[in-house]
PDB file of C-alpha atoms in Angstrom:
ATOM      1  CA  UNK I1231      -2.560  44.619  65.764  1.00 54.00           C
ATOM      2  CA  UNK I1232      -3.001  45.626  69.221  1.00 57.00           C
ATOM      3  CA  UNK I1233      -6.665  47.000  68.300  1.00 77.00           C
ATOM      4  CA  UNK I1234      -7.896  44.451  66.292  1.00 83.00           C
ATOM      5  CA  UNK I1235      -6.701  42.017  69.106  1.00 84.00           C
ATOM      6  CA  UNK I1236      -9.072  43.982  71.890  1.00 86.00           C
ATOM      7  CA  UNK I1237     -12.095  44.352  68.708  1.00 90.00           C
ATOM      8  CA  UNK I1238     -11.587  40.420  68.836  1.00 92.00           C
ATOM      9  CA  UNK I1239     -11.811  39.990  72.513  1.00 90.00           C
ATOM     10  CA  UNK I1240     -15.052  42.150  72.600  1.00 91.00           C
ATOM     11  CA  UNK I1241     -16.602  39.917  70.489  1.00 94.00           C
ATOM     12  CA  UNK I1242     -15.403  36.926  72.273  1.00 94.00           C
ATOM     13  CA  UNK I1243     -17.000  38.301  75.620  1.00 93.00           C
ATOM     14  CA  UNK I1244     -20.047  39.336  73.934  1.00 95.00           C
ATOM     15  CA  UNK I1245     -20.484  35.811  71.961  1.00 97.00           C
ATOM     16  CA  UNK I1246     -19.871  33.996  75.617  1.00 96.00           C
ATOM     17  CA  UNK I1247     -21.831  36.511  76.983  1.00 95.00           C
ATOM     18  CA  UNK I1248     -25.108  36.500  75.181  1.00 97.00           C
ATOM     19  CA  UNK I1249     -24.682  32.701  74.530  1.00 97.00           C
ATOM     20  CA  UNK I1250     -26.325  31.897  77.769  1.00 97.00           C
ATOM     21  CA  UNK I1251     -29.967  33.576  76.999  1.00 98.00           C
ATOM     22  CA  UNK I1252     -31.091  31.100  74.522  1.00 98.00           C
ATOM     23  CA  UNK I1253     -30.565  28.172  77.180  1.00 97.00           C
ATOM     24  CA  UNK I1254     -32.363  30.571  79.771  1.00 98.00           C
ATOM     25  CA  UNK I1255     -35.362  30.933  77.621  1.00 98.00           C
ATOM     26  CA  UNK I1256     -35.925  27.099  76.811  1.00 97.00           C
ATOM     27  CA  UNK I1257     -35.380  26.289  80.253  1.00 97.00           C
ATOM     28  CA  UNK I1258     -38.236  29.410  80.971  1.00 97.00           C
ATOM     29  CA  UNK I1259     -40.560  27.290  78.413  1.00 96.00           C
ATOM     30  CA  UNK I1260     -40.078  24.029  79.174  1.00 96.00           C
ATOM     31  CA  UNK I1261     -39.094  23.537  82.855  1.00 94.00           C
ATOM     32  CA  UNK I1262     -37.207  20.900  81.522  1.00 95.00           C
ATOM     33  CA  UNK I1263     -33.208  20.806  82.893  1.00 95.00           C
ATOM     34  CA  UNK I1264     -33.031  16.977  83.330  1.00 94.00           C
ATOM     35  CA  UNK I1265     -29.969  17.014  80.590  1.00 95.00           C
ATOM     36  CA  UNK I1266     -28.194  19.955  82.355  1.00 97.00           C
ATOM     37  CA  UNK I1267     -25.694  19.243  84.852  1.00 97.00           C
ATOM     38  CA  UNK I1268     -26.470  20.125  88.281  1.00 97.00           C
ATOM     39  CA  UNK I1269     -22.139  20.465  89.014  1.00 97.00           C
ATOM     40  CA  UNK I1270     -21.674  22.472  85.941  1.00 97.00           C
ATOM     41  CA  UNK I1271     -23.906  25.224  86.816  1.00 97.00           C
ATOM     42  CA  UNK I1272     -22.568  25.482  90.700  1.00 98.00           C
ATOM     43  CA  UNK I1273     -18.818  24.758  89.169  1.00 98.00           C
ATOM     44  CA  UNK I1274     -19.663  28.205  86.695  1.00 97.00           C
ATOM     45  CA  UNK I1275     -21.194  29.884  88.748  1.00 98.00           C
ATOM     46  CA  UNK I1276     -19.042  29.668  91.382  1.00 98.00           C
ATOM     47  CA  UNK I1277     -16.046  30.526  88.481  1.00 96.00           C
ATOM     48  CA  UNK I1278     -18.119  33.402  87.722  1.00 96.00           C
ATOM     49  CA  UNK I1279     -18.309  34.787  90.751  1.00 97.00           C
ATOM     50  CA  UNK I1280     -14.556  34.688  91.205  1.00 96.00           C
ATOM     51  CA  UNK I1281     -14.084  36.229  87.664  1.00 93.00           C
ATOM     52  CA  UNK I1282     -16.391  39.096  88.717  1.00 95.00           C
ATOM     53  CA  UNK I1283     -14.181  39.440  91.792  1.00 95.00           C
ATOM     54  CA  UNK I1284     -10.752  39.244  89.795  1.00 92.00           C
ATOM     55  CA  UNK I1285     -12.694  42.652  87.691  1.00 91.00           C
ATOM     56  CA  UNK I1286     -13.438  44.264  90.759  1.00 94.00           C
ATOM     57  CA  UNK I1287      -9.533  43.607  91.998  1.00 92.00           C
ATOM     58  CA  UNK I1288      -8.300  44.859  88.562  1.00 89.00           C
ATOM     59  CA  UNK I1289     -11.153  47.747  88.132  1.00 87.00           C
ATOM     60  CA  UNK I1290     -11.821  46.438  84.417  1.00 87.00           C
ATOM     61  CA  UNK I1291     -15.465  47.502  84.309  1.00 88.00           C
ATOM     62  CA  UNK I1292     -15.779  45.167  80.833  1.00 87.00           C
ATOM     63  CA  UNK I1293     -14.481  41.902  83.249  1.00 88.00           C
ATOM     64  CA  UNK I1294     -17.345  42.863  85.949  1.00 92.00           C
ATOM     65  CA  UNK I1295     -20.167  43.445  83.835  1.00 93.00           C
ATOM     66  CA  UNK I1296     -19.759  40.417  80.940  1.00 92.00           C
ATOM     67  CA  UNK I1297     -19.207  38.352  84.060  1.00 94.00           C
ATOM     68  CA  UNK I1298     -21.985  39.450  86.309  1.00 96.00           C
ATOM     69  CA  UNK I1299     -24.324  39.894  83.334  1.00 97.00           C
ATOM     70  CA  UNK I1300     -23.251  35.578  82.428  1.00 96.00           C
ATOM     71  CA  UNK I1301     -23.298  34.972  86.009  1.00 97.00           C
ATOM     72  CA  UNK I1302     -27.334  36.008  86.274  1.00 98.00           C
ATOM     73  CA  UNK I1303     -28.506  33.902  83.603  1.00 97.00           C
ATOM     74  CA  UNK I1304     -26.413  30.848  84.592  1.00 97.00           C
ATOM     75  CA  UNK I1305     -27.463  31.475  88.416  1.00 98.00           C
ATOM     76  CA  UNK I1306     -31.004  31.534  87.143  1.00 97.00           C
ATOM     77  CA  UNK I1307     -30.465  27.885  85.200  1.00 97.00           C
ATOM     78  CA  UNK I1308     -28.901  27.035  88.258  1.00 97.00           C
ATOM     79  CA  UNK I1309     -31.978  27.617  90.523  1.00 97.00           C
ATOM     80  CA  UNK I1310     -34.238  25.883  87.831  1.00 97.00           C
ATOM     81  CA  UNK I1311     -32.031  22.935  88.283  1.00 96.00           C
ATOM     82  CA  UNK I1312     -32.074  22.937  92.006  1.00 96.00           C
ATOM     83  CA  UNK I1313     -36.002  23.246  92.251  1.00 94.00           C
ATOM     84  CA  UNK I1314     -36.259  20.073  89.654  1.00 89.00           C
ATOM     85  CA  UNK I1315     -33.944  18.310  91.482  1.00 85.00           C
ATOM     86  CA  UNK I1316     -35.791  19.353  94.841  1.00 87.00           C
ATOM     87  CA  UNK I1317     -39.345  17.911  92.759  1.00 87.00           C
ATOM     88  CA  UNK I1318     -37.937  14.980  92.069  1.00 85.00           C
ATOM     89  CA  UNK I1319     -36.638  13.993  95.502  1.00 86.00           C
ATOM     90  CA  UNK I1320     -39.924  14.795  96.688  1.00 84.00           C
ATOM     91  CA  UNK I1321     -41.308  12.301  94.226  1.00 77.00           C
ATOM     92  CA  UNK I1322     -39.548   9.880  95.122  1.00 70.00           C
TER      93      UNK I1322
ATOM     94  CA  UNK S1072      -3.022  42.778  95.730  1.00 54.00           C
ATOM     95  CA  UNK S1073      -1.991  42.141  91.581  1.00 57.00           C
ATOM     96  CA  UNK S1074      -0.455  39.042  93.212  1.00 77.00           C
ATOM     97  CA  UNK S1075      -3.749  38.053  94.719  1.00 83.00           C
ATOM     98  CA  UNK S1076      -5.627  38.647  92.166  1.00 84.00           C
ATOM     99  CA  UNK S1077      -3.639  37.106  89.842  1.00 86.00           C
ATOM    100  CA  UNK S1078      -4.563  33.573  91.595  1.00 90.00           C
ATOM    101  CA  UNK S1079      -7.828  34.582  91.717  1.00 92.00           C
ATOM    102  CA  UNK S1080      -7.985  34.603  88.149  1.00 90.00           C
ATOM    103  CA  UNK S1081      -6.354  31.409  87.848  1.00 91.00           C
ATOM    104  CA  UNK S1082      -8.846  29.902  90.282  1.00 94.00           C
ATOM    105  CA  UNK S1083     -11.867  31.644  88.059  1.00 94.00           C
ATOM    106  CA  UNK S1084     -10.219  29.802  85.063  1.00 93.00           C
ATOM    107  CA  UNK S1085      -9.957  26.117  86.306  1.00 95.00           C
ATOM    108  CA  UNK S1086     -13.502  26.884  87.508  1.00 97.00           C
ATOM    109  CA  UNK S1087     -14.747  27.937  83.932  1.00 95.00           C
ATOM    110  CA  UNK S1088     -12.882  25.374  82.599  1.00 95.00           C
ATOM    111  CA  UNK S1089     -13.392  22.415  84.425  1.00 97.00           C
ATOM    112  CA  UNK S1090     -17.211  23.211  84.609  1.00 97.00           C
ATOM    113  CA  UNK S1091     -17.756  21.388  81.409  1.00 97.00           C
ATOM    114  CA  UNK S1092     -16.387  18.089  82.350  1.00 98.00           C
ATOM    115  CA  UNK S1093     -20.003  16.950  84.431  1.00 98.00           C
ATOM    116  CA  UNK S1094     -21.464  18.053  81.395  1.00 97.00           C
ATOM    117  CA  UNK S1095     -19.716  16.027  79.694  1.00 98.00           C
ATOM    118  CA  UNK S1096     -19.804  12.868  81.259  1.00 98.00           C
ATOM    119  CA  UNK S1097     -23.507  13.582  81.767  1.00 97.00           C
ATOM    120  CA  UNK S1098     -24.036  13.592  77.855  1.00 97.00           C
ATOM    121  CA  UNK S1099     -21.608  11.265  77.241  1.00 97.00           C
ATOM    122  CA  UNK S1100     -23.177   8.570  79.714  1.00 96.00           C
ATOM    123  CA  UNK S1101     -27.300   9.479  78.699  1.00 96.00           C
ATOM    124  CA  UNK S1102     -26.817  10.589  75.001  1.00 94.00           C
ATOM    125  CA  UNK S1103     -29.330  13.053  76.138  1.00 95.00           C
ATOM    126  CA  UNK S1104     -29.433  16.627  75.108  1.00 95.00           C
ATOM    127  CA  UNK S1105     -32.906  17.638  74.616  1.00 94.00           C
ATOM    128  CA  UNK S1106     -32.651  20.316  77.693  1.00 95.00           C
ATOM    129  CA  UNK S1107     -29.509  21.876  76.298  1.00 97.00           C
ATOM    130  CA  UNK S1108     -30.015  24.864  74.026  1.00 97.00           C
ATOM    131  CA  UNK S1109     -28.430  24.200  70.207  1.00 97.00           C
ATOM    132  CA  UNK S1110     -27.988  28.024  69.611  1.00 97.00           C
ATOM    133  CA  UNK S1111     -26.246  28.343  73.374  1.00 97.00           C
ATOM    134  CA  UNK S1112     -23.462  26.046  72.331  1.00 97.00           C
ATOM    135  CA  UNK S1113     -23.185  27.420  68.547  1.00 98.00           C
ATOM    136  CA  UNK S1114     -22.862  30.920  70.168  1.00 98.00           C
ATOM    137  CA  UNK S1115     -20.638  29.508  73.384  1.00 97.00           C
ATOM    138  CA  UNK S1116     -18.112  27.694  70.680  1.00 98.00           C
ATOM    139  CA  UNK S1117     -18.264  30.495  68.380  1.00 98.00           C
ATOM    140  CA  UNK S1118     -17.022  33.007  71.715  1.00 96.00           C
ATOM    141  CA  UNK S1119     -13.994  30.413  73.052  1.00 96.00           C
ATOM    142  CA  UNK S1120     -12.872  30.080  69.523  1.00 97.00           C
ATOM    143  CA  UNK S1121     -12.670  34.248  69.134  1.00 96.00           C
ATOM    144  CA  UNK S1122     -10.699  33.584  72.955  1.00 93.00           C
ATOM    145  CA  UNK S1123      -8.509  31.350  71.667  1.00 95.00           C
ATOM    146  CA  UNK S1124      -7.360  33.661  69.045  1.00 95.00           C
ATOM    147  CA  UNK S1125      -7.727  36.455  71.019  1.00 92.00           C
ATOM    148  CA  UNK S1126      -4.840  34.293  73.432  1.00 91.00           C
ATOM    149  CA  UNK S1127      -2.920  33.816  70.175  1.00 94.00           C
ATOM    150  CA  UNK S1128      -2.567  37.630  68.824  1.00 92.00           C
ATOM    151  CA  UNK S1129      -1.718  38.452  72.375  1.00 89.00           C
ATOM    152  CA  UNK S1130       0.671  35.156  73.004  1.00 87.00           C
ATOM    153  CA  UNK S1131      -1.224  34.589  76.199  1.00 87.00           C
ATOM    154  CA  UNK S1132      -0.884  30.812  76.643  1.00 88.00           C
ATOM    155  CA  UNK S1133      -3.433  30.600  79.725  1.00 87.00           C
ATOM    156  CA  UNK S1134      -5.609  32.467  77.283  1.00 88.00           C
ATOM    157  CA  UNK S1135      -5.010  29.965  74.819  1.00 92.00           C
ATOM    158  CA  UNK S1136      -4.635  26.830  77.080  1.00 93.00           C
ATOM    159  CA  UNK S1137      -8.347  27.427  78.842  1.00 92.00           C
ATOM    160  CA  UNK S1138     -10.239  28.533  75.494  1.00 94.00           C
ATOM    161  CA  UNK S1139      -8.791  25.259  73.765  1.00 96.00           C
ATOM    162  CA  UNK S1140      -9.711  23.061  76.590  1.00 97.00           C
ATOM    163  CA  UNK S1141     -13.167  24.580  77.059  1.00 96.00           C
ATOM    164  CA  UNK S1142     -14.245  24.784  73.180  1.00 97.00           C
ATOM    165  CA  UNK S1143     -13.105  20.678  73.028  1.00 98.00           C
ATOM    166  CA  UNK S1144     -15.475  19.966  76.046  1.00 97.00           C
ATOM    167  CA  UNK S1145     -18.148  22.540  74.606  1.00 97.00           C
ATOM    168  CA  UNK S1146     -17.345  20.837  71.079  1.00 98.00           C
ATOM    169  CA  UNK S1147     -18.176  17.492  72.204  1.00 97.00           C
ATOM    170  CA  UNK S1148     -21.790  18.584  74.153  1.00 97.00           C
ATOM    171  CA  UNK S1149     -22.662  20.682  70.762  1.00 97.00           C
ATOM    172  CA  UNK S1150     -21.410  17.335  68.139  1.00 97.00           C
ATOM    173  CA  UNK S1151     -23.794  15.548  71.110  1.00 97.00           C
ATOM    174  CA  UNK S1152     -26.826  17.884  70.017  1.00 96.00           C
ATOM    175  CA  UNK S1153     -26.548  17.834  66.489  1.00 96.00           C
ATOM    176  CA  UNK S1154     -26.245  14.146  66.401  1.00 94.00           C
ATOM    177  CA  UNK S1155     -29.545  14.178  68.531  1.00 89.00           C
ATOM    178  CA  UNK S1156     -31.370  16.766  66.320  1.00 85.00           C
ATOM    179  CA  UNK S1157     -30.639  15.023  63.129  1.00 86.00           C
ATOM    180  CA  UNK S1158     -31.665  11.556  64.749  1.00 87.00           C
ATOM    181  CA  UNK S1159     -35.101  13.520  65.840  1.00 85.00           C
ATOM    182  CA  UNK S1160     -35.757  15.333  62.716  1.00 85.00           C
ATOM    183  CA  UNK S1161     -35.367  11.308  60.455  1.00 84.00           C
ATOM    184  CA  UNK S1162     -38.235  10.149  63.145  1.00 77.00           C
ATOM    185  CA  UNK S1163     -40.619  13.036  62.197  1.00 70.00           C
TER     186      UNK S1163
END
């Protein structure tokens, strides 16, 4: 039971994981992150970071990398959002 | 230091967690979606429900607890998409 369990939370991580590089590629295409929210991504990334930290505390090397590997691609949709939001201030 | 980190992982939690309430709201108040990612939020929902079970076999309520509360908020923001894609797909 035990090992199914930890087969089960691999593919949790990896689903989680891996979910975030279809939203990095559209926002790559399209520039376009007016629906994304700007406190989501710093609220993540910022839960991220302290995930990654609580990995490094614990030594789980599957904690750090899943979360630093997540923690890239949000960041990056997180800068994307930052520079529209910096464009559009300008604009106005 | 397990004592420490132990909050730190708590922290890292609320942070995941609550992340997807702006997100929310943000959808909720512009029924607009078209910068979020339809496979992200099939693959995000997909990992938090594996989580969630994951919490179960192991009879980890904060497992449980903050996969639950983040696949409802995730659950609403992907219902939000598909109701948008369908509406754009009856225009074309």
């Amino acid at each position: 039971m035990i090992q199914y369990s930890e087969y089960l939370g691999y593919v949790a991580a990896i689903l989680t994981t891996i979910a975030f590089i279809p939203q990095v590629i559209l926002v790559y295409k399209t520039k376009d992150t007016r629906s994304i929210s700007l406190p989501m991504f710093i609220l993540f990334c910022a839960g991220l970071l302290c995930w990654a930290l609580y990995g490094i505390l614990l030594f789980k090397i599957p904690i750090i990398t899943a979360n630093v590997v997540t923690l890239s691609l949000s960041g990056y949709i997180l800068y994307m959002k930052l520079i529209e939001k910096k464009r559009l201030s300008r604009k106005q």
